[in-house]
Short mmCIF file of C-alpha atoms in Angstrom, two decimals:
data_model
loop_
_atom_site.label_atom_id
_atom_site.label_comp_id
_atom_site.label_asym_id
_atom_site.label_seq_id
_atom_site.Cartn_x
_atom_site.Cartn_y
_atom_site.Cartn_z
CA MET A 20 -7.03 5.20 16.52
CA GLU A 21 -7.09 1.81 14.82
CA VAL A 22 -5.04 2.50 11.65
CA VAL A 23 -2.57 5.33 11.02
CA VAL A 24 -1.00 5.68 7.59
CA VAL A 25 2.17 7.73 7.24
CA GLY A 26 2.34 8.33 3.52
CA SER A 27 1.48 9.99 0.27
CA CYS A 28 -1.45 11.71 -1.42
CA MET A 29 -1.43 11.87 -5.22
CA THR A 30 -4.04 13.18 -7.62
CA ASP A 31 -4.43 10.58 -10.39
CA LEU A 32 -4.59 11.76 -14.00
CA ILE A 33 -5.79 8.61 -15.75
CA SER A 34 -5.82 7.93 -19.50
CA TYR A 35 -7.39 4.80 -20.95
CA VAL A 36 -5.86 3.49 -24.19
CA PRO A 37 -6.19 0.39 -26.41
CA LYS A 38 -2.55 -0.47 -25.75
CA LEU A 39 0.37 1.00 -23.83
CA PRO A 40 2.45 3.34 -26.04
CA ASN A 41 5.96 2.50 -27.21
CA PRO A 42 8.75 5.07 -26.69
CA GLY A 43 8.09 8.05 -28.97
CA GLU A 44 4.59 6.87 -29.89
CA THR A 45 1.49 9.05 -29.58
CA LEU A 46 -1.85 7.31 -29.14
CA HIS A 47 -5.48 8.36 -29.13
CA GLY A 48 -6.98 7.52 -25.76
CA THR A 49 -10.55 6.38 -25.22
CA GLU A 50 -11.27 8.08 -21.88
CA PHE A 51 -9.74 10.42 -19.29
CA LYS A 52 -10.47 10.66 -15.57
CA ILE A 53 -9.15 12.58 -12.59
CA GLY A 54 -9.14 10.62 -9.35
CA PHE A 55 -7.61 10.39 -5.92
CA GLY A 56 -4.59 8.16 -5.39
CA GLY A 57 -1.17 7.93 -3.78
CA LYS A 58 -0.23 4.70 -2.07
CA GLY A 59 -0.59 6.05 1.45
CA ALA A 60 -3.96 7.68 0.93
CA ASN A 61 -5.23 4.66 -1.00
CA GLN A 62 -4.42 2.41 1.93
CA ALA A 63 -5.97 4.82 4.43
CA VAL A 64 -9.14 5.20 2.36
CA MET A 65 -9.44 1.42 1.99
CA ALA A 66 -9.15 0.88 5.74
CA ALA A 67 -11.65 3.67 6.45
CA LYS A 68 -14.18 2.48 3.87
CA ILE A 69 -14.42 -0.97 5.46
CA GLY A 70 -14.73 0.32 9.00
CA SER A 71 -11.46 1.25 10.70
CA ARG A 72 -10.96 4.51 12.56
CA THR A 73 -8.15 5.79 10.34
CA ALA A 74 -5.82 8.80 10.34
CA MET A 75 -3.25 10.05 7.84
CA VAL A 76 0.07 11.75 8.39
CA ALA A 77 0.72 13.45 5.06
CA LYS A 78 1.51 16.71 3.27
CA LEU A 79 -0.38 18.54 0.51
CA GLY A 80 0.28 21.69 -1.45
CA THR A 81 -1.85 24.81 -1.05
CA ASP A 82 -3.24 24.35 -4.59
CA THR A 83 -6.62 23.20 -5.87
CA PHE A 84 -5.44 19.59 -6.03
CA GLY A 85 -4.60 19.81 -2.32
CA ASP A 86 -7.95 21.42 -1.44
CA ASN A 87 -9.85 18.71 -3.27
CA TYR A 88 -7.76 15.95 -1.77
CA LEU A 89 -8.25 17.14 1.79
CA GLN A 90 -12.00 17.18 1.23
CA ASN A 91 -11.88 13.68 -0.26
CA LEU A 92 -10.19 12.30 2.86
CA LYS A 93 -12.77 13.99 5.07
CA ASP A 94 -15.60 12.63 2.94
CA VAL A 95 -14.53 9.01 3.46
CA GLY A 96 -13.96 9.51 7.19
CA VAL A 97 -10.17 9.71 7.39
CA ASP A 98 -8.86 11.89 10.26
CA VAL A 99 -6.86 14.74 8.63
CA SER A 100 -5.61 16.48 11.77
CA CYS A 101 -2.05 15.48 10.82
CA VAL A 102 -2.29 16.33 7.10
CA GLY A 103 -0.18 19.45 6.61
CA ARG A 104 -0.12 22.01 3.80
CA THR A 105 2.92 23.66 2.21
CA GLU A 106 3.50 26.48 -0.26
CA ALA A 107 6.96 25.14 -1.07
CA ALA A 108 5.72 22.50 -3.53
CA ALA A 109 2.66 21.49 -5.50
CA SER A 110 0.49 18.60 -4.37
CA GLY A 111 1.67 15.24 -5.68
CA ILE A 112 0.30 13.90 -8.96
CA ALA A 113 0.39 10.57 -10.78
CA THR A 114 -0.09 10.17 -14.53
CA ILE A 115 -1.56 6.73 -15.18
CA THR A 116 -2.09 4.98 -18.50
CA VAL A 117 -4.35 1.90 -18.52
CA ASP A 118 -4.68 -0.42 -21.52
CA SER A 119 -7.52 -2.68 -22.66
CA LYS A 120 -6.02 -5.63 -20.72
CA ALA A 121 -6.10 -3.61 -17.46
CA GLU A 122 -2.32 -3.31 -17.38
CA ASN A 123 -0.95 0.10 -16.41
CA VAL A 124 2.13 2.31 -16.35
CA ILE A 125 2.44 5.09 -13.79
CA VAL A 126 4.69 8.14 -13.41
CA ILE A 127 4.53 9.99 -10.10
CA VAL A 128 5.71 13.51 -9.24
CA GLY A 129 5.91 13.57 -5.45
CA GLY A 130 5.77 17.32 -4.89
CA ALA A 131 4.61 18.08 -1.34
CA ASN A 132 4.95 14.41 -0.39
CA ASN A 133 8.72 14.82 -0.62
CA LEU A 134 8.53 17.46 2.12
CA LEU A 135 6.89 15.23 4.73
CA SER A 136 9.64 15.34 7.34
CA CYS A 137 10.81 13.89 10.64
CA ASP A 138 9.49 17.09 12.26
CA ASP A 139 6.04 16.19 10.92
CA VAL A 140 6.37 12.79 12.56
CA THR A 141 7.21 14.49 15.86
CA ALA A 142 4.20 16.78 15.49
CA ALA A 143 1.96 13.75 14.85
CA ARG A 144 3.47 11.76 17.71
CA ASP A 145 0.28 11.30 19.74
CA VAL A 146 -1.76 10.15 16.76
CA ILE A 147 0.93 7.75 15.57
CA LEU A 148 1.39 6.20 19.01
CA SER A 149 -2.37 5.77 19.43
CA ALA A 150 -2.58 3.37 16.48
CA ARG A 151 -3.11 -0.36 16.70
CA VAL A 152 -1.64 -0.64 13.17
CA ALA A 153 0.72 1.78 11.39
CA VAL A 154 1.31 1.59 7.65
CA PHE A 155 4.21 2.94 5.56
CA GLN A 156 5.24 3.09 1.88
CA MET A 157 7.99 4.60 -0.28
CA GLU A 158 6.34 7.73 -1.75
CA ILE A 159 7.65 9.90 1.09
CA PRO A 160 11.27 10.35 2.28
CA LEU A 161 12.75 7.14 3.67
CA GLN A 162 14.14 8.97 6.70
CA THR A 163 10.61 10.06 7.63
CA ASN A 164 9.44 6.45 7.55
CA ILE A 165 12.37 5.34 9.69
CA ALA A 166 11.72 8.11 12.23
CA ALA A 167 8.11 6.97 12.61
CA LEU A 168 9.08 3.28 12.82
CA GLU A 169 11.69 4.01 15.49
CA LEU A 170 9.23 6.14 17.45
CA ILE A 171 6.67 3.34 17.43
CA LYS A 172 9.03 0.55 18.41
CA SER A 173 10.58 2.60 21.22
CA GLU A 174 7.36 3.98 22.72
CA SER A 175 4.50 1.78 21.50
CA PRO A 176 5.97 -1.67 20.74
CA ASP A 177 2.52 -3.29 20.61
CA THR A 178 1.60 -1.22 17.55
CA PHE A 179 1.67 -3.52 14.51
CA THR A 180 3.71 -2.08 11.63
CA ILE A 181 3.24 -2.82 7.92
CA PHE A 182 5.90 -1.58 5.51
CA ASN A 183 4.96 -1.67 1.84
CA ALA A 184 8.24 -1.04 0.00
CA ALA A 185 6.61 0.49 -3.07
CA PRO A 186 7.35 2.04 -5.49
CA ALA A 187 10.38 -0.11 -6.29
CA THR A 188 13.81 0.71 -4.92
CA ASP A 189 17.22 -0.97 -5.10
CA PHE A 190 18.15 -0.71 -1.42
CA LEU A 191 16.68 -0.45 2.04
CA PRO A 192 18.62 -0.30 5.32
CA GLN A 193 18.27 -3.30 7.61
CA THR A 194 16.46 -1.07 10.13
CA VAL A 195 13.39 -1.07 7.89
CA TYR A 196 13.27 -4.85 7.68
CA LYS A 197 13.71 -5.32 11.42
CA LEU A 198 11.22 -2.68 12.55
CA SER A 199 8.43 -3.92 10.24
CA ASP A 200 6.08 -6.57 11.59
CA VAL A 201 5.00 -7.24 7.98
CA PHE A 202 7.23 -6.33 5.04
CA CYS A 203 5.31 -6.49 1.77
CA VAL A 204 6.34 -6.00 -1.88
CA ASN A 205 5.11 -7.11 -5.28
CA GLU A 206 7.11 -9.17 -7.77
CA SER A 207 8.98 -6.33 -9.48
CA GLU A 208 9.79 -4.63 -6.18
CA ALA A 209 11.16 -7.91 -4.81
CA GLU A 210 13.25 -8.42 -7.94
CA ARG A 211 14.96 -5.05 -7.51
CA LEU A 212 15.57 -5.33 -3.78
CA LEU A 213 16.92 -8.88 -4.03
CA ASN A 214 18.58 -8.53 -7.44
CA MET A 215 16.57 -11.53 -8.61
CA GLU A 216 15.17 -12.11 -12.08
CA ASP A 217 11.63 -13.01 -13.10
CA ILE A 218 9.73 -13.65 -9.88
CA ARG A 219 6.60 -14.96 -11.57
CA THR A 220 5.76 -18.29 -9.95
CA VAL A 221 4.76 -19.27 -6.43
CA GLU A 222 8.04 -21.18 -6.05
CA GLU A 223 10.06 -18.11 -7.02
CA GLY A 224 7.97 -16.07 -4.59
CA PHE A 225 8.85 -18.52 -1.83
CA LYS A 226 12.55 -17.99 -2.52
CA ALA A 227 12.04 -14.23 -2.33
CA VAL A 228 10.23 -14.21 1.02
CA GLN A 229 12.87 -16.47 2.52
CA ALA A 230 15.56 -14.07 1.32
CA PHE A 231 13.74 -11.17 2.99
CA ILE A 232 13.52 -13.14 6.24
CA ASP A 233 17.32 -13.57 6.04
CA ARG A 234 17.55 -9.75 5.95
CA GLY A 235 15.77 -9.49 9.29
CA CYS A 236 12.06 -9.37 8.44
CA ASN A 237 9.52 -10.70 10.93
CA VAL A 238 6.94 -11.59 8.27
CA ALA A 239 7.89 -11.22 4.60
CA MET A 240 5.18 -11.11 1.95
CA VAL A 241 5.26 -10.96 -1.86
CA THR A 242 2.11 -10.29 -3.87
CA LEU A 243 1.96 -12.12 -7.20
CA GLY A 244 -1.00 -10.48 -8.91
CA SER A 245 -3.58 -13.02 -10.01
CA LYS A 246 -1.46 -15.83 -8.50
CA GLY A 247 -2.15 -14.49 -5.01
CA VAL A 248 0.26 -13.88 -2.15
CA VAL A 249 3.13 -15.82 -0.61
CA TYR A 250 4.52 -15.14 2.84
CA CYS A 251 6.53 -16.62 5.68
CA ASP A 252 7.68 -15.70 9.17
CA ARG A 253 10.98 -16.30 10.94
CA SER A 254 10.16 -19.99 11.31
CA LYS A 255 10.25 -19.99 7.49
CA LYS A 256 6.92 -21.79 7.24
CA LEU A 257 5.82 -20.96 3.70
CA GLU A 258 2.23 -19.99 2.92
CA HIS A 259 0.49 -19.39 -0.40
CA VAL A 260 -2.87 -17.59 -0.45
CA GLN A 261 -4.74 -17.71 -3.73
CA CYS A 262 -6.83 -14.90 -5.23
CA PRO A 263 -10.31 -15.51 -6.63
CA SER A 264 -10.52 -15.48 -10.41
CA VAL A 265 -12.10 -12.25 -11.69
CA LEU A 266 -12.36 -10.32 -14.93
CA ALA A 267 -9.87 -7.47 -14.38
CA VAL A 268 -10.81 -4.06 -15.77
CA ASP A 269 -8.25 -1.82 -14.01
CA THR A 270 -5.54 -3.09 -11.64
CA THR A 271 -4.45 0.38 -10.48
CA GLY A 272 -4.37 0.51 -6.67
CA ALA A 273 -5.07 -3.18 -6.13
CA GLY A 274 -1.96 -3.63 -4.01
CA ASP A 275 -3.00 -0.68 -1.84
CA SER A 276 -6.45 -2.20 -1.45
CA PHE A 277 -4.78 -5.37 -0.19
CA ILE A 278 -2.57 -3.49 2.30
CA GLY A 279 -5.40 -1.29 3.58
CA THR A 280 -7.67 -4.27 4.10
CA LEU A 281 -4.97 -6.24 5.89
CA ALA A 282 -4.28 -3.26 8.17
CA HIS A 283 -7.99 -3.04 9.00
CA LEU A 284 -8.28 -6.75 9.75
CA VAL A 285 -5.23 -6.72 12.03
CA ALA A 286 -6.36 -3.54 13.79
CA LYS A 287 -9.88 -4.63 14.73
CA LYS A 288 -9.97 -6.08 18.26
CA GLU A 289 -13.11 -8.05 17.48
CA LEU A 290 -11.26 -9.89 14.70
CA GLU A 291 -8.34 -11.08 16.84
CA GLY A 292 -9.67 -14.65 16.77
CA ILE A 293 -9.30 -14.90 12.99
CA SER A 294 -6.07 -16.47 11.76
CA PHE A 295 -3.49 -14.35 9.97
CA TYR A 296 -3.81 -16.66 6.95
CA ARG A 297 -7.56 -15.95 6.78
CA LYS A 298 -6.95 -12.21 7.08
CA VAL A 299 -4.55 -12.37 4.13
CA GLU A 300 -7.15 -14.38 2.22
CA ILE A 301 -9.86 -11.77 2.87
CA ALA A 302 -7.47 -8.99 1.82
CA CYS A 303 -6.86 -10.87 -1.46
CA GLN A 304 -10.61 -11.13 -2.03
CA VAL A 305 -11.15 -7.41 -1.46
CA ALA A 306 -8.24 -6.47 -3.73
CA SER A 307 -9.58 -8.82 -6.42
CA GLU A 308 -12.97 -7.16 -6.22
CA SER A 309 -11.35 -3.74 -6.66
CA VAL A 310 -9.87 -4.63 -10.06
CA THR A 311 -13.31 -5.33 -11.53
CA LYS A 312 -14.03 -1.57 -11.66
CA THR A 313 -12.17 1.39 -13.13
CA GLY A 314 -10.48 3.97 -10.93
CA THR A 315 -8.43 3.67 -7.78
CA GLN A 316 -10.13 4.64 -4.51
CA SER A 317 -13.47 4.77 -6.31
CA SER A 318 -13.13 1.05 -7.07
CA TYR A 319 -12.65 0.03 -3.44
CA PRO A 320 -15.53 -1.92 -1.89
CA CYS A 321 -17.11 -0.82 1.39
CA SER A 322 -17.58 -4.31 2.86
CA TYR A 323 -16.14 -7.83 2.94
CA LYS A 324 -17.16 -11.30 4.06
CA ILE A 325 -15.46 -13.15 6.90
CA ASP A 326 -17.11 -16.57 6.49
CA ASP A 327 -16.40 -17.28 2.81
CA ALA A 328 -13.51 -19.72 2.77
#
């Protein structure tokens, strides 16, 4: 297996509105869609769509949402042998509101995702250890992520790990930082973890990634939306990768598109000669393309270009 994603599946219930509502305000929306989301599944689908052999370790309910989601993963070529079902909770859902400027607010109800356990990691051991790249996020129990990270680093240390600490949280144990080959967050997630205010500029992003390196990260990365991505490694060499300028229609899932593409590019043996900087640049280009269409997984492109600098 090239990419294994240990993570979440969420059915997206998406409302499009002229503006985001204020507290207590009711608005007339312009459109409603049901789609497939969840940070983990988004990242897996992105990697699969652009050519990686990809598997998911996840949990769904035994409801219609779960049935449809399982079929969706199969349809895009994701291996679902480690996607379990449970009657103890409904499949996860996300209610998403998108305004005319492509900004969004999201509320998630984890449901079955919250029941993905360390025992599930043990059951998926062979698949996890077969991966060239393993990807994690924060829509499943933290202890499950740590169990998988510890398994990988003890038994398959060459597997490259990417930890996307999203959605936002106030604290992570140092184990997570140290066991992640790439630790990636967006501006608001970095602000909460570091107790920093207003990470909006490249310079502020540089301060954030250096602070994450001080916590034990190998490579720390902060995505800055249209301003691109900043990252550094333990040498503290700072890098800024710009995003192409596009007309954004819907930014939902753009960060997952970036992570899934990066996982794919790192996993592919035939791409080992490409610099890490260039791989981050390509991931930015793919994520930028995804925001030019509505929807989450449905907006993800199926190809990318290596030679465009």
